[in-house]
Structures are given as structure tokens and as C-alpha cells.
Coordinates of C-alpha atoms and ligand atoms in Angstrom, one line a residue:
M21 CA -65.3 39.3 86.3
N22 CA -62.8 38.1 88.6
Q23 CA -61.5 38.5 92.2
D24 CA -58.9 41.0 91.2
E25 CA -61.0 43.2 89.2
L26 CA -63.6 43.3 91.9
K27 CA -61.2 44.2 94.5
K28 CA -59.9 47.2 92.6
A29 CA -63.4 48.3 91.7
L30 CA -64.6 48.1 95.2
S31 CA -61.4 49.2 97.0
K32 CA -62.8 52.6 98.2
L33 CA -65.9 51.2 99.7
P34 CA -66.1 50.3 103.4
L35 CA -67.2 46.7 102.8
G36 CA -66.9 43.8 105.1
D37 CA -65.6 40.6 103.5
V38 CA -66.1 39.7 100.0
K39 CA -66.8 36.3 98.5
Y40 CA -66.7 35.9 94.8
F41 CA -67.9 32.7 92.7
D42 CA -67.5 32.0 89.1
S43 CA -70.7 30.0 89.5
I44 CA -73.1 29.5 92.4
G45 CA -76.7 28.4 93.0
S46 CA -78.0 31.6 94.5
T47 CA -76.0 34.4 96.1
N48 CA -78.8 34.9 98.6
N49 CA -78.6 31.2 99.7
E50 CA -74.9 31.7 100.2
A51 CA -75.4 35.0 102.0
L52 CA -78.1 33.5 104.3
A53 CA -75.8 30.6 105.3
W54 CA -73.0 33.1 105.9
A55 CA -75.4 35.4 108.0
T56 CA -75.6 32.5 110.6
K57 CA -71.8 32.8 111.2
D58 CA -71.6 36.4 112.6
P59 CA -70.4 38.0 109.3
K60 CA -69.2 41.7 109.2
D61 CA -71.6 44.4 108.3
L62 CA -71.7 45.0 104.6
S63 CA -70.1 41.7 103.5
L64 CA -70.7 40.7 100.1
V65 CA -71.4 37.6 98.0
I66 CA -71.1 38.0 94.2
A67 CA -71.3 35.5 91.4
D68 CA -70.7 35.6 87.6
E69 CA -73.4 32.9 87.1
Q70 CA -76.3 31.7 89.3
T71 CA -77.7 28.3 88.4
A72 CA -80.6 28.6 90.9
G73 CA -81.2 32.3 91.3
R74 CA -84.4 33.2 93.1
G75 CA -87.1 35.9 93.0
R76 CA -89.9 36.1 95.4
L77 CA -91.6 32.9 96.3
D78 CA -88.9 30.8 94.8
R79 CA -89.7 32.1 91.2
K80 CA -86.6 31.7 89.0
W81 CA -84.2 34.6 88.4
F82 CA -82.1 34.0 85.4
T83 CA -78.4 34.8 85.6
P84 CA -76.4 33.3 82.7
R85 CA -72.7 33.5 83.0
G86 CA -71.0 36.7 82.2
T87 CA -74.1 38.7 81.4
A88 CA -75.5 40.2 84.7
L89 CA -74.8 41.4 88.1
A90 CA -76.0 39.0 90.7
F91 CA -75.0 39.9 94.4
S92 CA -76.2 39.8 97.9
L93 CA -75.1 42.4 100.5
I94 CA -75.4 41.4 104.3
L95 CA -76.3 44.2 106.6
R96 CA -76.2 44.0 110.3
P97 CA -79.0 46.4 111.1
T98 CA -78.4 49.0 113.8
A99 CA -81.2 49.3 116.5
E100 CA -82.7 52.2 114.5
E101 CA -82.7 50.5 111.2
K102 CA -84.6 47.6 112.9
S103 CA -87.5 49.9 113.2
Y104 CA -87.5 50.5 109.4
L105 CA -86.9 46.9 108.0
T106 CA -89.8 47.3 105.5
R107 CA -88.0 50.3 104.0
M108 CA -84.9 48.2 103.0
V109 CA -86.3 47.0 99.7
G110 CA -86.9 50.7 98.8
L111 CA -83.3 51.6 99.8
A112 CA -81.9 48.9 97.4
A113 CA -84.4 49.9 94.6
L114 CA -83.4 53.6 95.0
A115 CA -79.7 52.8 94.9
V116 CA -80.1 50.6 91.7
A117 CA -82.3 53.5 90.1
D118 CA -79.8 56.2 91.1
A119 CA -76.9 54.3 89.7
L120 CA -78.8 53.9 86.3
R121 CA -79.8 57.7 86.4
T122 CA -76.2 58.8 86.7
R123 CA -75.7 57.0 83.3
G124 CA -78.4 59.2 81.8
L125 CA -81.1 56.5 82.1
V126 CA -84.8 57.1 83.2
A127 CA -85.0 54.4 85.9
Q128 CA -88.3 53.9 87.9
V129 CA -89.1 51.6 90.7
K130 CA -92.0 49.1 90.2
W131 CA -93.1 48.6 93.7
P132 CA -92.2 46.6 95.6
N133 CA -89.1 45.0 94.3
D134 CA -88.3 45.7 90.7
V135 CA -86.4 48.5 88.8
L136 CA -87.7 49.5 85.2
L137 CA -86.2 51.1 82.3
N138 CA -88.6 52.3 79.6
G139 CA -91.3 50.1 81.3
H140 CA -89.2 47.0 81.2
K141 CA -87.7 45.2 84.1
V142 CA -83.9 45.6 84.2
A143 CA -83.3 44.6 87.9
G144 CA -85.0 42.7 90.6
I145 CA -84.5 42.8 94.4
L146 CA -85.0 40.1 97.0
V147 CA -84.5 41.2 100.7
E148 CA -84.3 38.2 103.2
S149 CA -83.6 38.2 107.0
V150 CA -82.1 36.0 109.5
W151 CA -83.4 36.3 113.1
T152 CA -82.3 35.3 116.5
G153 CA -85.6 34.9 118.5
E154 CA -87.5 38.3 118.1
E155 CA -84.4 40.2 117.0
V156 CA -83.2 40.6 113.3
D157 CA -79.7 39.6 113.1
C158 CA -78.8 40.0 109.4
L159 CA -80.5 41.3 106.3
V160 CA -79.5 39.9 102.9
I161 CA -80.2 42.3 100.1
G162 CA -80.1 40.3 96.9
I163 CA -79.8 42.4 93.7
G164 CA -79.9 41.1 90.1
V165 CA -79.3 43.5 87.2
N166 CA -79.4 42.5 83.5
I167 CA -76.2 44.0 81.9
L168 CA -76.1 42.4 78.5
K169 CA -79.0 41.5 76.2
S170 CA -78.2 37.8 76.7
A171 CA -79.1 38.2 80.4
V172 CA -82.8 38.6 79.5
P173 CA -84.8 35.5 79.6
P174 CA -86.9 34.6 76.5
A175 CA -90.2 36.5 76.4
E176 CA -92.3 33.3 76.7
L177 CA -90.9 32.8 80.3
L178 CA -91.7 36.3 81.5
Q179 CA -94.9 37.7 82.9
F180 CA -93.6 41.2 82.7
P181 CA -91.4 42.4 79.8
A182 CA -87.6 42.7 80.6
T183 CA -84.6 44.6 79.3
S184 CA -80.9 45.0 79.9
L185 CA -78.6 48.0 80.3
E186 CA -76.9 47.0 76.9
E187 CA -80.3 47.8 75.3
S188 CA -80.0 51.3 76.4
L189 CA -76.3 52.0 76.7
G190 CA -74.7 49.7 74.1
P191 CA -72.3 46.9 74.6
A192 CA -69.6 48.9 76.7
V193 CA -71.3 48.6 80.1
E194 CA -68.9 48.2 82.9
R195 CA -70.4 45.8 85.3
E196 CA -68.0 46.4 88.1
E197 CA -68.6 50.1 88.1
I198 CA -72.3 49.7 88.2
L199 CA -71.8 47.3 91.1
R200 CA -69.7 49.8 92.9
D201 CA -72.2 52.7 92.3
I202 CA -75.1 50.6 93.6
L203 CA -73.2 49.6 96.7
A204 CA -72.1 53.2 97.3
G205 CA -75.6 54.4 96.9
I206 CA -76.9 51.8 99.5
I207 CA -74.2 52.9 101.9
A208 CA -75.0 56.6 101.3
L209 CA -78.7 56.2 101.7
R210 CA -78.5 54.0 104.8
P211 CA -78.4 56.9 107.3
H212 CA -81.5 58.3 105.8
L213 CA -83.6 55.3 106.0
G214 CA -85.8 56.6 108.8
A215 CA -86.3 60.0 107.5
D216 CA -89.6 61.4 105.9
S217 CA -87.4 62.5 102.9
F218 CA -86.5 58.9 102.2
I219 CA -90.2 58.0 101.6
V220 CA -90.5 61.1 99.3
S221 CA -87.4 59.9 97.4
W222 CA -88.9 56.5 97.0
E223 CA -92.4 57.8 96.1
T224 CA -90.7 60.1 93.4
A225 CA -89.1 57.3 91.8
L226 CA -92.2 55.0 91.5
A227 CA -93.4 53.8 88.2
F228 CA -97.0 54.5 87.3
R229 CA -97.6 57.3 89.9
G230 CA -100.9 59.1 89.2
E231 CA -101.9 56.2 86.8
Q232 CA -104.5 53.4 87.2
V233 CA -103.0 50.2 88.2
Q234 CA -103.9 46.7 89.3
V235 CA -102.3 44.7 92.0
E236 CA -102.9 40.9 92.0
E237 CA -102.6 39.6 95.5
G238 CA -101.5 36.1 96.1
N239 CA -105.0 34.9 97.3
G240 CA -106.4 35.8 93.8
N241 CA -107.7 39.2 94.9
L242 CA -107.3 42.1 92.4
V243 CA -107.0 45.6 93.7
I244 CA -107.6 48.4 91.1
G245 CA -107.0 52.1 91.7
K246 CA -104.9 55.1 91.1
L247 CA -101.3 54.9 92.4
L248 CA -100.9 57.8 94.9
G249 CA -97.7 56.9 96.7
L250 CA -96.5 55.1 99.9
E251 CA -97.3 54.8 103.4
S252 CA -94.6 55.4 106.0
D253 CA -93.7 51.8 106.1
G254 CA -93.5 51.5 102.3
S255 CA -96.9 50.1 101.8
L256 CA -98.5 51.2 98.5
R257 CA -101.2 53.8 98.6
L258 CA -104.1 53.7 95.9
S259 CA -107.3 55.4 95.7
D260 CA -110.4 53.7 94.3
E261 CA -113.0 55.3 91.9
Q262 CA -114.9 56.8 94.9
G263 CA -111.7 58.4 96.1
N264 CA -111.3 56.0 99.1
S265 CA -107.9 55.3 100.1
I266 CA -106.6 51.6 99.8
T267 CA -103.4 50.3 101.3
V268 CA -101.6 47.4 99.6
R269 CA -99.1 45.7 102.0
F270 CA -96.0 43.9 101.0
G271 CA -96.4 40.2 100.3
D272 CA -97.2 38.2 97.2
V273 CA -98.3 41.2 95.1
R274 CA -97.8 41.9 91.4
L275 CA -98.3 45.4 90.2
R276 CA -99.4 46.1 86.6
P277 CA -100.7 49.1 84.7
A278 CA -104.5 48.7 84.7
V279 CA -105.8 47.1 81.5
Ligands
ATP30 P1 -93.5 40.7 88.2 O1 -94.1 39.7 87.4 O2 -94.3 41.8 88.5 O3 -92.1 41.2 87.8 P2 -93.3 38.7 90.1 O4 -93.7 38.7 91.4 O5 -94.0 37.8 89.1 O6 -93.3 40.1 89.7 P3 -90.7 38.6 90.9 O7 -90.7 37.5 92.0 O8 -90.6 40.0 91.2 O9 -91.8 38.3 89.9 O10 -89.4 38.1 89.8 C1 -89.3 36.9 89.4 C2 -89.8 36.8 87.9 O11 -89.0 37.7 87.1 C3 -89.7 35.5 87.3 O12 -91.0 34.8 87.5 C4 -89.6 35.8 85.9 O13 -90.7 35.9 85.2 C5 -88.8 37.1 85.8 N1 -87.4 37.0 85.6 C6 -86.6 36.0 85.9 N2 -85.3 36.4 85.4 C7 -85.3 37.6 85.0 C8 -84.3 38.5 84.5 N3 -83.0 38.2 84.4 N4 -84.8 39.7 84.1 C9 -86.1 40.1 84.1 N5 -87.1 39.3 84.6 C10 -86.7 38.0 85.0
BTN31 C1 -87.3 39.5 91.9 O1 -87.6 40.3 91.0 O2 -88.1 38.6 92.3 C2 -86.1 39.4 92.7 C3 -84.9 38.9 91.9 C4 -83.7 39.0 92.8 C5 -82.5 38.4 92.1 C6 -81.2 38.5 92.9 S1 -79.9 38.0 92.0 C7 -78.9 38.0 93.4 C8 -79.7 37.4 94.5 N1 -79.6 35.9 94.4 C9 -80.9 35.4 94.3 O3 -81.1 34.2 94.1 N2 -81.8 36.3 93.9 C10 -81.2 37.7 94.2

């Protein structure tokens, strides 16, 4: 990957400015710093390697050089989008899943922030925000996609099995084209963020729908139930054994099939 290849691949998209790095700590950190300097909407930070890639709660996200997509898109949310901030992680997840589906893959969204292929994590999403007082100024949508097998961390470091696109598609995976399709998907879905049909699409893409799952909450609480779908804000809807509805909100939550 280099600046010229990127320019060519992304030339038809209405992006803001683009910053490419051969190596960086975390594209989200760079984008968060940029977000304080009045960047254009749809500005992009992308790197060939991350040395300090982050998941939620500062968990590590591995991005060895030349093996993955690691990028952060800065959005300047409109007044309407500001009412639907909790849906942004779904927007990113759907854009990733759609880009994989157009390549014949069965991609599913592991609520809240991962994309699975054959039950294995192939992509992760980290949405962060920069506020001025009570108003959100910028959103940073960080996306990591494992392209080559060598992007996948060793199994002993994983809490959930992982995979790469190479595993399903063979070695001829075009990183720049996948990047372009994910970005195009985000841009195309954005006007639908507030629609009821958006939640329906997000629900339809969910992994484990209709199945028994468990959600570990950060406080040690374990919620078990059948995964029904989503609330209007993107919270997860489960039902317990008595058929009572349970809502799991975003936060330090880890979803697993029930054991
Ligand atoms: P889950 O375990 O359900 O994926 P989580 O909350 O533990 O969720 P996240 O914060 O979503 O984890 O993602 C970070 C985790 O992802 C890390 O703790 C690590 O186990 C795993 N991980 C790190 N790098 C990669 C990668 N390139 N591909 C797949 N998984 C990764
Ligand atoms: C997760 O599954 O917890 C989210 C992982 C998000 C990783 C991406 S890679 C690009 C961007 N930069 C980061 O440091 N994190 C996100």
C-alpha cells in the first residue's frame, strides 16, 4: 500500500483529506488528534501497520505490516445524525459486512462491534467521539480488517476465534478495493441512519439471531437469553426463559453463544 495506490482506489469517493502512514501507533489516536483541528467531513487516516492498535477498553488490536486494513474515518455529524450516534457502530459494521457479501462471503455482525465470517472475527470497529461542551463535534470510526492470514493473532492471545479474508478468498485479496467498498458503503448508508429500515438491516445481519447467547458485562454480570434483535438505539434485545424481554446496552459487553 502507498499514497498513490490509495489515491487511485479512492478517487471516486467524496472524501475529505487523506493521511497515509507506513506505520503508526493507532489510526484512531491520530484521527482523534486531527478531530480537534476542524478537519473536513469524511477525512481519513490509514496505515499499513499499527504498533499500538486499540480495541475497546484499550484492548490490543493487532495490525502487522502489510497484512490488514486499519483506518479511521472522521465524520462531522449533521444535526440529524447527532440524534442517532449509537447507531454509528452499526452503520460501520453493515458497511463492512456488505463489502464482504459482494465478494460472495457470508458476513455477520457480532453485536456490538465485530464482523464475523464463518463464526470467526474478521473485523473490529471502534467508534470514538470528540465533544465541544454538550455537542459532539467529530466521530472517529476506526475499522480493522484482517486481510492476510498473517494478520490473525496467535490463538492463545484471542478470547474469540479470528480469521482473515485470505482464509476464505485465497491470497489475491485487493486491500484497496475492499477499503473503497467499505467507505462507499458508509457514505451510501449514512442518509438512512435514522430510518426504521436501518435497524431492520442491522438486525438482519446479526450473528446468533434466534439463538441462546450469553453476554458478559464489565461488572461481572452474565446475561443469558435468546437473541431477538435490536432496540431503536441499537441496544440488544434478548428474551429470558420466561419470555421476559431483556435489554443489553452498549458498554463493556462481550457476546458469546451460550454454552
Ligand atoms: P470479543 O472477545 O467478543 O471479540 P472483546 O470485547 O474481548 O470482544 P474487542 O474489544 O471487541 O474485544 O476486541 C479486542 C480483542 O480482539 C482483543 O482483546 C484480542 O483478543 C482480539 N484481537 C486483537 N487483534 C485482533 C485481530 N487482528 N483479529 C481478530 N481479533 C483480534
Ligand atoms: C474491537 O474489535 O475491539 C475494535 C478493533 C478496532 C481496530 C481498529 S484498527 C483501526 C483503528 N485504530 C485503532 O487503534 N483501532 C481501530
